[in-house]
Amino acid sequence: METLVTEIAPDIYRLSTYVPDADFMFNQFLVDAEEPLLFHCGLRALFPLVSEAASTVIPLDRLGWITFGHVEADECGSLNSWVAAAPRAQVAHGAMGCLVSVNDLCDRPPVPLEDGQVIDLGGRRVRRLETPHMPHGWDAGLLFEETTGTLFCGDLFTAIGDAPALTEQEIVGPALAAEDVFGATCLTAATAPLMRRLADLAPTTMGLMHGPAYAGDCSTALRELADGYAERFARSQDG
Ligand SMILES: [Fe+2]
Ligand SMILES: [Fe+2]
């Protein structure tokens, strides 16, 4: 296995590892700025590969921030390995997630973020968006990089298989097909509205955790995904 590094937007790097046994890919994102930020730590088992890939972009002791969407092994399994490798980095997570999990799990006390809170990285600015239970996890949230319009959309649009680093090809169909296999998303009345709120950000690029980065019409893709979940939620209410 190898971790491929691709710049998907100015100073925004995708670190991508395809795991053939699972026919599934795991991506992390590095935002290079005065205080570089890592979004998703990745699986503990992949830390040697991913950290080596990250170090081709920046020395790890320059890393300023470590954050992720929700508590799960592929999001933060390697959190404490990153904390050890990046002595200056602050760990940040949603306030609820800090209270429930990360204050206890993390070797460095985390910075709790409120919904909509911006971290100015110096050259890049990221905003934490709380999305409780969407796609899953009480503490779930996403990250929007405002200067490039990049939405780090975590497990949204998760697809099975390998994928190119950056695409404008259709991502909604593969995502709904994977949803119907995995059932990974909490189907609630809030699921589709939260996705539509992300569409209102009008992102120019989306960084998928399990799929390609997407440079097509992101708002339309998010609204179509929301429609797919609205249908599934409606069906779940029948009978
Ligand atoms: Fe997840
Ligand atoms: Fe994930």
Short mmCIF file of N, CA and C and ligand atoms in Angstrom, two decimals, residues 70 72 74-75 136 155, ligand 1:
data_model
loop_
_atom_site.label_atom_id
_atom_site.label_comp_id
_atom_site.label_asym_id
_atom_site.label_seq_id
_atom_site.Cartn_x
_atom_site.Cartn_y
_atom_site.Cartn_z
N HIS A 70 -15.53 13.19 13.52
CA HIS A 70 -16.20 12.53 14.65
C HIS A 70 -15.31 11.41 15.16
N GLU A 72 -14.12 7.99 15.67
CA GLU A 72 -14.21 6.70 14.98
C GLU A 72 -12.78 6.37 14.57
N ASP A 74 -11.21 5.47 11.88
CA ASP A 74 -10.57 6.04 10.68
C ASP A 74 -10.46 7.56 10.77
N GLU A 75 -11.23 8.16 11.66
CA GLU A 75 -11.15 9.61 11.84
C GLU A 75 -10.02 9.99 12.80
N HIS A 136 -23.10 10.32 10.81
CA HIS A 136 -23.29 9.50 12.02
C HIS A 136 -22.39 10.06 13.12
N ASP A 155 -17.37 11.66 5.76
CA ASP A 155 -17.96 10.43 5.24
C ASP A 155 -19.09 10.68 4.24
FE FE B 1 -17.52 7.81 10.14
#
